CSV table of C-alpha atoms in Angstrom, one decimal:
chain,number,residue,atom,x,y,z
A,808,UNK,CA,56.7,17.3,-22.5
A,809,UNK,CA,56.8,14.2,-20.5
A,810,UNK,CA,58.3,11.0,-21.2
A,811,UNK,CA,58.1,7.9,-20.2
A,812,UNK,CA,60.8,6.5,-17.3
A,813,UNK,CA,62.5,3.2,-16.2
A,814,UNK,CA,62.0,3.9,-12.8
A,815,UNK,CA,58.4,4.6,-11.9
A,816,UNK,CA,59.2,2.7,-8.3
A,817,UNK,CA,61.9,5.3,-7.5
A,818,UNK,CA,59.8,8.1,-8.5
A,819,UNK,CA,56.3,7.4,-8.0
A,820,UNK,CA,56.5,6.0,-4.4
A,821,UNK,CA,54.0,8.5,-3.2
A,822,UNK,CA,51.3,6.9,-5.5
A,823,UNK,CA,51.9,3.4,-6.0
A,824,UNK,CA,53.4,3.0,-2.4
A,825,UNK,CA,55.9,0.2,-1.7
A,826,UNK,CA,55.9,-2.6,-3.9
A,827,UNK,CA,58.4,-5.7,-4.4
A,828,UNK,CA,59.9,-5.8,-7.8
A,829,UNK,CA,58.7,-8.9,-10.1
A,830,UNK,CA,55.1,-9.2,-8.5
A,831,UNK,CA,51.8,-8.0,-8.5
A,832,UNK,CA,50.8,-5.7,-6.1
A,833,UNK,CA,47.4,-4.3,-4.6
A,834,UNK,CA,47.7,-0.6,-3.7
A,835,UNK,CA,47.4,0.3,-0.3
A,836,UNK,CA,46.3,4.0,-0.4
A,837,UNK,CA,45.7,3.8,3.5
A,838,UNK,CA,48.9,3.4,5.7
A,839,UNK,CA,51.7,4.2,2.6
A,840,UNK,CA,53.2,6.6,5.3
A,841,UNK,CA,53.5,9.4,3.1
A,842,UNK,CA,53.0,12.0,6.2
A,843,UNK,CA,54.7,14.9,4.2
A,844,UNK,CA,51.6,14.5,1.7
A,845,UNK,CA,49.4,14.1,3.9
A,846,UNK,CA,50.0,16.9,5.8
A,847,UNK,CA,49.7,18.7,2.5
A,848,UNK,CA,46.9,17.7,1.5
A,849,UNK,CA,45.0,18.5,4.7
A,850,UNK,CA,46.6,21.8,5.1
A,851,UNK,CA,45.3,22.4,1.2
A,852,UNK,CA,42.0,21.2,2.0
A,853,UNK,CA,41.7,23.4,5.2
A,854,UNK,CA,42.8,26.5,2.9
A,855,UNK,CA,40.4,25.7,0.4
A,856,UNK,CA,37.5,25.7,2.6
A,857,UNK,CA,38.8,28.2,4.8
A,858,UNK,CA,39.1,30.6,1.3
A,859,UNK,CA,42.6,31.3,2.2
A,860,UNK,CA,44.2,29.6,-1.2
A,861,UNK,CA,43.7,27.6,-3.6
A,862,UNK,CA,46.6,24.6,-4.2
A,863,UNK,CA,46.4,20.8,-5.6
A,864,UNK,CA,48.8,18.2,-5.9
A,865,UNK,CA,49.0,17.5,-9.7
A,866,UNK,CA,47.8,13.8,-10.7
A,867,UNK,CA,50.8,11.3,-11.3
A,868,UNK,CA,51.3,11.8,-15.3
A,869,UNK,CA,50.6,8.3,-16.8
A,870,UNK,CA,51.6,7.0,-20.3
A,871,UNK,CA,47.6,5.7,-21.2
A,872,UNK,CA,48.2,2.9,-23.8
A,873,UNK,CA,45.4,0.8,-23.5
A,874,UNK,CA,41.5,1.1,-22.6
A,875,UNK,CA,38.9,-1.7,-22.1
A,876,UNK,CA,35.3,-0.3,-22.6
A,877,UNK,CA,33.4,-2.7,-20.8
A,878,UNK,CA,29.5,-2.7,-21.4
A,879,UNK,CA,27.5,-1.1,-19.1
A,880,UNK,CA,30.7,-0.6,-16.6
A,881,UNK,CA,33.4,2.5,-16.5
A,882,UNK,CA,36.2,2.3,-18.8
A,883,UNK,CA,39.1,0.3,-17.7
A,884,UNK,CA,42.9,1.3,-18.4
A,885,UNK,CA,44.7,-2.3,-19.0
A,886,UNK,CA,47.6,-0.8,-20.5
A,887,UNK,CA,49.5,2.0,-18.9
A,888,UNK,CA,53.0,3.2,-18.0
A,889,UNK,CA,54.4,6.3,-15.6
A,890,UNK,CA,55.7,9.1,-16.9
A,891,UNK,CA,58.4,11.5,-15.5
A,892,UNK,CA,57.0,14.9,-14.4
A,893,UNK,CA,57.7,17.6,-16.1
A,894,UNK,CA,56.8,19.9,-13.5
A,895,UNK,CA,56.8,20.2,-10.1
A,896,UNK,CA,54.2,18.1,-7.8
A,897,UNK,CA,52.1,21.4,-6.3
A,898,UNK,CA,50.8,24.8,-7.3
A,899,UNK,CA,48.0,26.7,-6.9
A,900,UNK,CA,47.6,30.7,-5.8
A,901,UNK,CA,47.3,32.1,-2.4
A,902,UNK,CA,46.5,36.3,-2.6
A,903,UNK,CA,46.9,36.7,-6.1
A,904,UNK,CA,50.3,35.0,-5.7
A,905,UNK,CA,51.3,31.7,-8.0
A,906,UNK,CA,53.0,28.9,-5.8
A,907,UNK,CA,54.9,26.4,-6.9
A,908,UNK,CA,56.4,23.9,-4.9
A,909,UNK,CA,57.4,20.2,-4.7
A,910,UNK,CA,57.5,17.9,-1.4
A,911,UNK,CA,60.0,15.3,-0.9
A,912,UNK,CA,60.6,13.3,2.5
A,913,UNK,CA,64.5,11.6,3.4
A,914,UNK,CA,65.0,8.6,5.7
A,915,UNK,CA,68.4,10.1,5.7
A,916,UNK,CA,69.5,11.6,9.2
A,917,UNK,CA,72.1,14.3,8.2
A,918,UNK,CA,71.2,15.4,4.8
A,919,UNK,CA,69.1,15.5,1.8
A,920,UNK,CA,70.0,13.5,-0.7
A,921,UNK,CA,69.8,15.7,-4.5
A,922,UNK,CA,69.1,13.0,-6.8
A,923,UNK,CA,65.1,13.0,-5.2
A,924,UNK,CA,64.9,15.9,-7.5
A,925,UNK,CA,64.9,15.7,-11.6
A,926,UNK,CA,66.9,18.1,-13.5
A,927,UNK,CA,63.3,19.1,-15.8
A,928,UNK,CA,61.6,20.0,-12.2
A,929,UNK,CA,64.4,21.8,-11.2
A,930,UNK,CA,64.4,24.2,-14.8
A,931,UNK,CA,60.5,24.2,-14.4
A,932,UNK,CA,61.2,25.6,-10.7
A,933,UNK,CA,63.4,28.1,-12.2
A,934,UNK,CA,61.0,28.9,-15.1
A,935,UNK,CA,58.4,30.1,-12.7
A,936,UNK,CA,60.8,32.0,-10.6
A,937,UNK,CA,61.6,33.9,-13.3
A,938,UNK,CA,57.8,34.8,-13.7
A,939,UNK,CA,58.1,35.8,-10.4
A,940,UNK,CA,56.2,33.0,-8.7
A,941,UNK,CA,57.0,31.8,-5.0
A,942,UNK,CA,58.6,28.9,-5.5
A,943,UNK,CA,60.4,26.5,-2.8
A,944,UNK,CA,60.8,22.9,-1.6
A,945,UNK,CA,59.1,21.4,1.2
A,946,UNK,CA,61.6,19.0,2.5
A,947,UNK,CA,60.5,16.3,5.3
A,948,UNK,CA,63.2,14.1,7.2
A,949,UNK,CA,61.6,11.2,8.4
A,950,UNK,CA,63.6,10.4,11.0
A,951,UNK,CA,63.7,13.9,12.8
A,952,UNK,CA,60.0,14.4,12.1
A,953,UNK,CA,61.3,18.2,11.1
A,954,UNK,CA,60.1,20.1,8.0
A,955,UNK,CA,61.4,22.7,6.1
A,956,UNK,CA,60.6,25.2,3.6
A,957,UNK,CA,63.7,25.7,1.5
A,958,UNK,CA,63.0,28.6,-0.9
A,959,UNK,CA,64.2,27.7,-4.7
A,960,UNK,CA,66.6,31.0,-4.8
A,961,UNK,CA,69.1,29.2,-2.0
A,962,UNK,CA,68.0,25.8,-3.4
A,963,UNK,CA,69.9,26.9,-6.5
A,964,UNK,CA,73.4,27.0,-5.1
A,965,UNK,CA,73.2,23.5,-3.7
A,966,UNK,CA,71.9,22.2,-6.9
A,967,UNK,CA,74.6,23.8,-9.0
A,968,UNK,CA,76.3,21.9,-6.4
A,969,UNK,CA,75.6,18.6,-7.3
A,970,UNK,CA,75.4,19.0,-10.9
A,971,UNK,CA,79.3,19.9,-10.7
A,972,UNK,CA,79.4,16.6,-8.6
A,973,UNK,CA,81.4,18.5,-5.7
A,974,UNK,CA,78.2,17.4,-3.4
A,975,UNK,CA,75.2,15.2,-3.9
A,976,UNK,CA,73.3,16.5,-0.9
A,977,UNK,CA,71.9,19.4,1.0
A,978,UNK,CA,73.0,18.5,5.1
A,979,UNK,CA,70.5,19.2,8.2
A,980,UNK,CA,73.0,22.3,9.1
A,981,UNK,CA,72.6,23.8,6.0
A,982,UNK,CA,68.7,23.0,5.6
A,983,UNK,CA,68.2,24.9,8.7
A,984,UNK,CA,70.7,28.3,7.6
A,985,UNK,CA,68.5,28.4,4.1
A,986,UNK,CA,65.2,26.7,4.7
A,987,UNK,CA,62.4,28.1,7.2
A,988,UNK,CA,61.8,25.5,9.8
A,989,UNK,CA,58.0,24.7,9.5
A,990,UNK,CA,56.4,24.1,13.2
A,991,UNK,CA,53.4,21.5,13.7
A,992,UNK,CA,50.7,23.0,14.7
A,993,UNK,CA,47.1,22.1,15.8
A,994,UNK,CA,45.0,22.8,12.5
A,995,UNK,CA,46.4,22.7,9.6
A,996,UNK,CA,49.0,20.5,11.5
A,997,UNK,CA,51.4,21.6,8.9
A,998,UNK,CA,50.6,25.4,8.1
A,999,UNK,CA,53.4,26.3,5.2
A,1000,UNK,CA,51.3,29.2,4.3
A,1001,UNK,CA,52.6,30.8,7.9
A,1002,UNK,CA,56.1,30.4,6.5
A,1003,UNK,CA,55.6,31.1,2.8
A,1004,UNK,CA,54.3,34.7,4.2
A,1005,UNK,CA,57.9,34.9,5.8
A,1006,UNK,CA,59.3,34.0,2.8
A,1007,UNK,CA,57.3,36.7,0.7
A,1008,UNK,CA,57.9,39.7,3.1
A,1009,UNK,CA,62.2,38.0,2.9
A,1010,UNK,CA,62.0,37.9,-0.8
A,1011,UNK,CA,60.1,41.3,-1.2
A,1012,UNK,CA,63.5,43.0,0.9
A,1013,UNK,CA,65.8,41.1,-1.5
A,1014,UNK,CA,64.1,42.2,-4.4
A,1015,UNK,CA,63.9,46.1,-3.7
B,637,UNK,CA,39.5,15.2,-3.7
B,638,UNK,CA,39.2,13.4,-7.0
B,639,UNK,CA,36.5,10.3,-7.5
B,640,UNK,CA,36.4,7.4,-9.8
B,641,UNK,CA,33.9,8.4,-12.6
B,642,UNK,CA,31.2,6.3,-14.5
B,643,UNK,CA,31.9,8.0,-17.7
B,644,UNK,CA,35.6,8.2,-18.7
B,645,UNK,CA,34.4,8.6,-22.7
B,646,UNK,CA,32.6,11.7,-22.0
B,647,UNK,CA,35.5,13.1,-19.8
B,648,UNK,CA,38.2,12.2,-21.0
B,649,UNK,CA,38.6,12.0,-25.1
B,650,UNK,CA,41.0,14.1,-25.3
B,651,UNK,CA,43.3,11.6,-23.8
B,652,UNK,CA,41.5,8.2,-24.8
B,653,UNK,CA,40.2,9.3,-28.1
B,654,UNK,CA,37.5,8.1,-29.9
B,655,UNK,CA,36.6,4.5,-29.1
B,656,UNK,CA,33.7,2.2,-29.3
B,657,UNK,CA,32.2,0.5,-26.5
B,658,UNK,CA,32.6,-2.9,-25.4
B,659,UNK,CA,36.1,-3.8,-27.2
B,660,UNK,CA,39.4,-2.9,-26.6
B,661,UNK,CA,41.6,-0.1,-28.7
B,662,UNK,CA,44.8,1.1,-28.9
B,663,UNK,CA,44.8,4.7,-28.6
B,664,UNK,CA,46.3,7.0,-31.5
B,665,UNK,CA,48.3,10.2,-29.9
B,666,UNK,CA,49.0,11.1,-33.7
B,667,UNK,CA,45.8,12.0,-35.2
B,668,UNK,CA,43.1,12.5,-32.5
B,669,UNK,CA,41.7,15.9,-34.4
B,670,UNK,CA,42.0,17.6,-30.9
B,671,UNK,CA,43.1,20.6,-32.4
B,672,UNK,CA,42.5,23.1,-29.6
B,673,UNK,CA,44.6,20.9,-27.4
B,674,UNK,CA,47.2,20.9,-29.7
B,675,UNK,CA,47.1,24.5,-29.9
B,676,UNK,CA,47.1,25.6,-26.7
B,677,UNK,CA,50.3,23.0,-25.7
B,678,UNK,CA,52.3,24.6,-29.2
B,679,UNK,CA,51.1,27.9,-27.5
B,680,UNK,CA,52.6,27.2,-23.8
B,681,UNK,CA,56.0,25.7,-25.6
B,682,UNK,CA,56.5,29.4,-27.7
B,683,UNK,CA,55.3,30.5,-24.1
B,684,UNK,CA,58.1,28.8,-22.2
B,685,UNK,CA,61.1,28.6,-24.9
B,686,UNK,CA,60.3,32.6,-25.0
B,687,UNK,CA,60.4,32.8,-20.9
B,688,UNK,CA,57.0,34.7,-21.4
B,689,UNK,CA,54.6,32.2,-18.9
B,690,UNK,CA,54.7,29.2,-17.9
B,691,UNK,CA,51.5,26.7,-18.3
B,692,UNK,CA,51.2,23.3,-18.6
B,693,UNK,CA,48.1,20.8,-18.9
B,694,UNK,CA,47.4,18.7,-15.5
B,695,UNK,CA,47.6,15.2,-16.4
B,696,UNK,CA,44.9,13.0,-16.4
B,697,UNK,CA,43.7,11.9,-13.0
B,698,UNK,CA,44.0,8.0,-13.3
B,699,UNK,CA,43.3,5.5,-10.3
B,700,UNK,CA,45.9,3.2,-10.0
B,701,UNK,CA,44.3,0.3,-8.6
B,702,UNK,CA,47.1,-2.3,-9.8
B,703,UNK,CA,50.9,-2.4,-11.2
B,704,UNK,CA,52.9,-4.8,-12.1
B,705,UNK,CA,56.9,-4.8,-11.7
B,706,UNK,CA,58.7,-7.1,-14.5
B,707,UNK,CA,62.1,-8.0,-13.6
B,708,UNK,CA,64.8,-5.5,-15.6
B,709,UNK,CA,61.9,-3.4,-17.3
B,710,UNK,CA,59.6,-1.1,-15.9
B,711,UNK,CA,56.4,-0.9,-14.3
B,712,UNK,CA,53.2,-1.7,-15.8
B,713,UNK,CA,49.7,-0.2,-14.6
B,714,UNK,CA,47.3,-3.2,-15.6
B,715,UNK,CA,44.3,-2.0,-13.5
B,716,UNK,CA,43.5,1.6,-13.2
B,717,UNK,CA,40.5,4.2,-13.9
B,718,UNK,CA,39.8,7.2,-15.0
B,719,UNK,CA,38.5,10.2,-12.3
B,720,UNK,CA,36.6,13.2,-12.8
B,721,UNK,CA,39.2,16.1,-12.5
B,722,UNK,CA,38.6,18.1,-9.8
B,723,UNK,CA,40.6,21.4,-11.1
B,724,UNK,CA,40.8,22.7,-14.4
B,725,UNK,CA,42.7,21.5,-17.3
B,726,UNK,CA,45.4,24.4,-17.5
B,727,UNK,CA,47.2,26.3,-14.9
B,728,UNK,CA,50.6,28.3,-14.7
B,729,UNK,CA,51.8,31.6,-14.5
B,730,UNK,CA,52.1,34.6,-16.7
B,731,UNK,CA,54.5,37.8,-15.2
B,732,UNK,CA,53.4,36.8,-11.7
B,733,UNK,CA,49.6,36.4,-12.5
B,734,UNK,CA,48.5,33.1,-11.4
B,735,UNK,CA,46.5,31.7,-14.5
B,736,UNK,CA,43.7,29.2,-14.7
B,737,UNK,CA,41.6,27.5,-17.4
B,738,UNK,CA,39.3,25.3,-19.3
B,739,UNK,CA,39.5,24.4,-23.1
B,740,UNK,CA,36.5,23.2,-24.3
B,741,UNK,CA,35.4,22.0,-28.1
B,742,UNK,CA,32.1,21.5,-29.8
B,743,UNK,CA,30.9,20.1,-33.0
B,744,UNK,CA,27.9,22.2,-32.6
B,745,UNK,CA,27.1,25.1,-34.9
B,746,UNK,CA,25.2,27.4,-32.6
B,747,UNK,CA,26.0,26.6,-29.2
B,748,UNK,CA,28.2,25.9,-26.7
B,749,UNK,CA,26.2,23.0,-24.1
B,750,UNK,CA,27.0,23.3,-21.2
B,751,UNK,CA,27.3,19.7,-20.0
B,752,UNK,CA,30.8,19.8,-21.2
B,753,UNK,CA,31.5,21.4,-17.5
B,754,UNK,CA,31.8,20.0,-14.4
B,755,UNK,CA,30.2,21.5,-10.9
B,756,UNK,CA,33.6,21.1,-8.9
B,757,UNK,CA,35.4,22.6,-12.0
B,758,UNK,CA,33.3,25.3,-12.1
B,759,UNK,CA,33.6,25.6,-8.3
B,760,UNK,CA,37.6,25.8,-8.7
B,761,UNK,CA,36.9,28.5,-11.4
B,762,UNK,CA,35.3,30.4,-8.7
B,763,UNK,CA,37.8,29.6,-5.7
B,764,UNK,CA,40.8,30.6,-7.9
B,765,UNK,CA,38.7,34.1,-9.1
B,766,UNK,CA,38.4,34.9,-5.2
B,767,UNK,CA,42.1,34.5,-5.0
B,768,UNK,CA,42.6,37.1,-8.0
B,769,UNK,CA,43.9,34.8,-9.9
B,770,UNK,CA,42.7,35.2,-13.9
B,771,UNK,CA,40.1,32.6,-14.6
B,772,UNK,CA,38.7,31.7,-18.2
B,773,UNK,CA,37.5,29.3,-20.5
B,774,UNK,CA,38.7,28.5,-24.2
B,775,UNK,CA,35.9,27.7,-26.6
B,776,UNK,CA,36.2,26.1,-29.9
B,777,UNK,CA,33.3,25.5,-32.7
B,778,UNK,CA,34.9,23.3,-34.8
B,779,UNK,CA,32.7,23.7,-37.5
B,780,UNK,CA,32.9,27.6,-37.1
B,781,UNK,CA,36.6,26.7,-36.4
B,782,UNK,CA,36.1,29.9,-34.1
B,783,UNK,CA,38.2,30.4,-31.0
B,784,UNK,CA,36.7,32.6,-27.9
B,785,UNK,CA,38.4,33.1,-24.6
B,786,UNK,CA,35.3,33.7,-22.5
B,787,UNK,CA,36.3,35.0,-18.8
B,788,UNK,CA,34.9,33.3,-15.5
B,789,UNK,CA,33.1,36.9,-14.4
B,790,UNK,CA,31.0,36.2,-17.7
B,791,UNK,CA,30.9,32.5,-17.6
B,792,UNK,CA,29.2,32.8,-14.0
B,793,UNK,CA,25.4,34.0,-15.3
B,794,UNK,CA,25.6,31.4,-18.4
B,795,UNK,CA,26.3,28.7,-15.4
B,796,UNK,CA,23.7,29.7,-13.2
B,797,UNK,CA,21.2,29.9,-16.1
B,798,UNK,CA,22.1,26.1,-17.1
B,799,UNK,CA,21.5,25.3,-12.8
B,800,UNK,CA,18.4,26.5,-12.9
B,801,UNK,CA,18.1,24.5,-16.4
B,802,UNK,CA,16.8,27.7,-17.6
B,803,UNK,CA,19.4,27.2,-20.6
B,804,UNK,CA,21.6,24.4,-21.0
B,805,UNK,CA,24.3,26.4,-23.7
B,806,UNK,CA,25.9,29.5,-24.6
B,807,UNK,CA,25.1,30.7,-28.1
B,808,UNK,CA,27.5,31.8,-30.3
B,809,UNK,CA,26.4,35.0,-30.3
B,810,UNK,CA,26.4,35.5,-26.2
B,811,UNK,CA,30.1,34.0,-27.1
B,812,UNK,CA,30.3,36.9,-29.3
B,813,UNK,CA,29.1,39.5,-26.7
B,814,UNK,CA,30.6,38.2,-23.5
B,815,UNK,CA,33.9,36.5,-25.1
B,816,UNK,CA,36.9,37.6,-26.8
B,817,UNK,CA,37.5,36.1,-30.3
B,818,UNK,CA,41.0,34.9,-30.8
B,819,UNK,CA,42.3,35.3,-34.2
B,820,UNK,CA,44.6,32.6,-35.7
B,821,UNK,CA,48.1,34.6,-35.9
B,822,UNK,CA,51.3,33.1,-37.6
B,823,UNK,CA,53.3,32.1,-33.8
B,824,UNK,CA,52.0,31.0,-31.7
B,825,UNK,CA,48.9,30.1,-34.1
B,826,UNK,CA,46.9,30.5,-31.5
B,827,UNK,CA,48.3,33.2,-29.0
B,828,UNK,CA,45.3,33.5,-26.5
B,829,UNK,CA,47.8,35.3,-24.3
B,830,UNK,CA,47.7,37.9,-26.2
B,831,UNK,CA,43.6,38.3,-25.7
B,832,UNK,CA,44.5,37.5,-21.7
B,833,UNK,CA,46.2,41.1,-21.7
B,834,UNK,CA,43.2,42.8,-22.4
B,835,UNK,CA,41.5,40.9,-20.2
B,836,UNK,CA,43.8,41.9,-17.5
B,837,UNK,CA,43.1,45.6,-18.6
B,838,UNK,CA,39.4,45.2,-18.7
B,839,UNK,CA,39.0,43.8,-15.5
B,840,UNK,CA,41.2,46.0,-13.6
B,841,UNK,CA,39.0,48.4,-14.7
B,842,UNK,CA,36.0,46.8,-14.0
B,843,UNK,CA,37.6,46.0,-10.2
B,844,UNK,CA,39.1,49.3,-9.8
């Protein structure tokens, strides 16, 4: 299914953080400023342990090539490369309900740039739709600190979009007519499951 | 939510394969005799390619300590570890039925030992059943080469018997009793979706 990709830096920021090309780098899993995933993850753990749903971020899918068995120590990987996922970032189920969803966060000020997504996440997205799973973006500009939930059935036009090349982006304006703005809160300081139940009841009234 | 883990060979030779200790060893995708795995991901291709479900493996949670950027070609992980996976193997969805499970095989002729499972797998099995979602475990005896899809609701006593170290396996013929035996079919060869419908029907009478 997966594949492996000449651009793990572009794609694989949230795990490897920043790191100059042509040099060795330490990871710094502390400040990499992914705040989107954070949030996420802390609103996932709150609805584990609160028994409300059950959702993990899927582990970054690596090309293993070589191992080192050390004696008496854990296994090392010396050999590995990144692959492109062949599915979206998240899922899990919340009510008897599959989600599906992937995160992405823009420096960009006016719009969302479409070539954060891959075409195979995008027909994985649709894929589950069509099993009638809740799927949707959660979409973080940086800059505006503002998050939104933009469900996968108005996704689709902007993608078709850019695929024809008439636009390679999604603008604030248009974020905010098809995505659900997503409030911080107290705990979980990002609660999507608020606005995913919007987006159920919406979807429920489209579908009848 | 994942942790580094002493023993990478025990969890993880599915994706490492067989390899002895203390030296290093390229790792052959080709023949690793893992055919369950193999299987189960020709199973979820007819799946998808036929828009009946959509499940995928979760990769293999890795630990990437260090990675290396070589001008004009692409990134290297030279340091990384394996981590216990928190979740199951499989997930996805199946006509809006969240899905979720474990594929397990065992040389042994009479038993399945339970020290193949994790605790915090188990614990997911559980989290996900409390959300409805349909939980289960694939078992193979290779030397049997017998295939059983044995549901969480019936997993659960077998557990709790190997916590109180009561028993530390499942027999084949409690597998018998308390699993469903997949048959090898033509396509998929192994179409354990197939036994999932009756589970659906059995435990919506059970939970009705």
């Amino acid at each position: 299914m997966n594949y492996p990709n000449g651009k793990p830096f572009n794609t694989n920021k949230s795990q490897v953080g920043r790191t100059h090309k042509g040099q060795t780098h330490r990871i710094d899993y502390g400040g990499r400023g992914m705040s989107l995933e954070n949030d996420i993850e802390q609103s996932n753990t709150y609805y584990l342990n609160h028994g409300m749903a059950v959702i993990h971020k899927k582990p970054t899918p690596v090309q293993i090539v070589n191992v080192h068995y050390p004696m008496r120590s854990k296994a090392v990987i010396n050999e590995a490369y990144f692959r492109t996922p062949s599915t979206t970032d998240y899922n899990g189920i919340y009510n008897g309900r599959y989600l599906d969803f992937e995160a992405k966060e823009t420096k960009n000020k006016t719009s969302f740039p479409l070539n954060n997504m891959h075409e195979h996440q995008v027909k994985h997205m649709e894929a589950c739709y069509q099993q009638h799973g809740i799927v949707f973006l959660l979409i973080r500009f940086k800059t505006l600190d503002e998050v939104y939930l933009l469900p996968y059935s108005n996704f689709k036009k902007f993608w078709e979009r850019h695929i024809k090349e008439i636009k390679k982006s999604i603008t604030v304006e248009e974020m905010r007519k098809n995505g659900y703005y997503i409030p911080y809160q107290y705990q979980p300081r990002l609660n999507y499951l608020k606005t995913v139940d919007k987006l159920i009841l919406d979807e429920s009234e489209d579908r009848v």
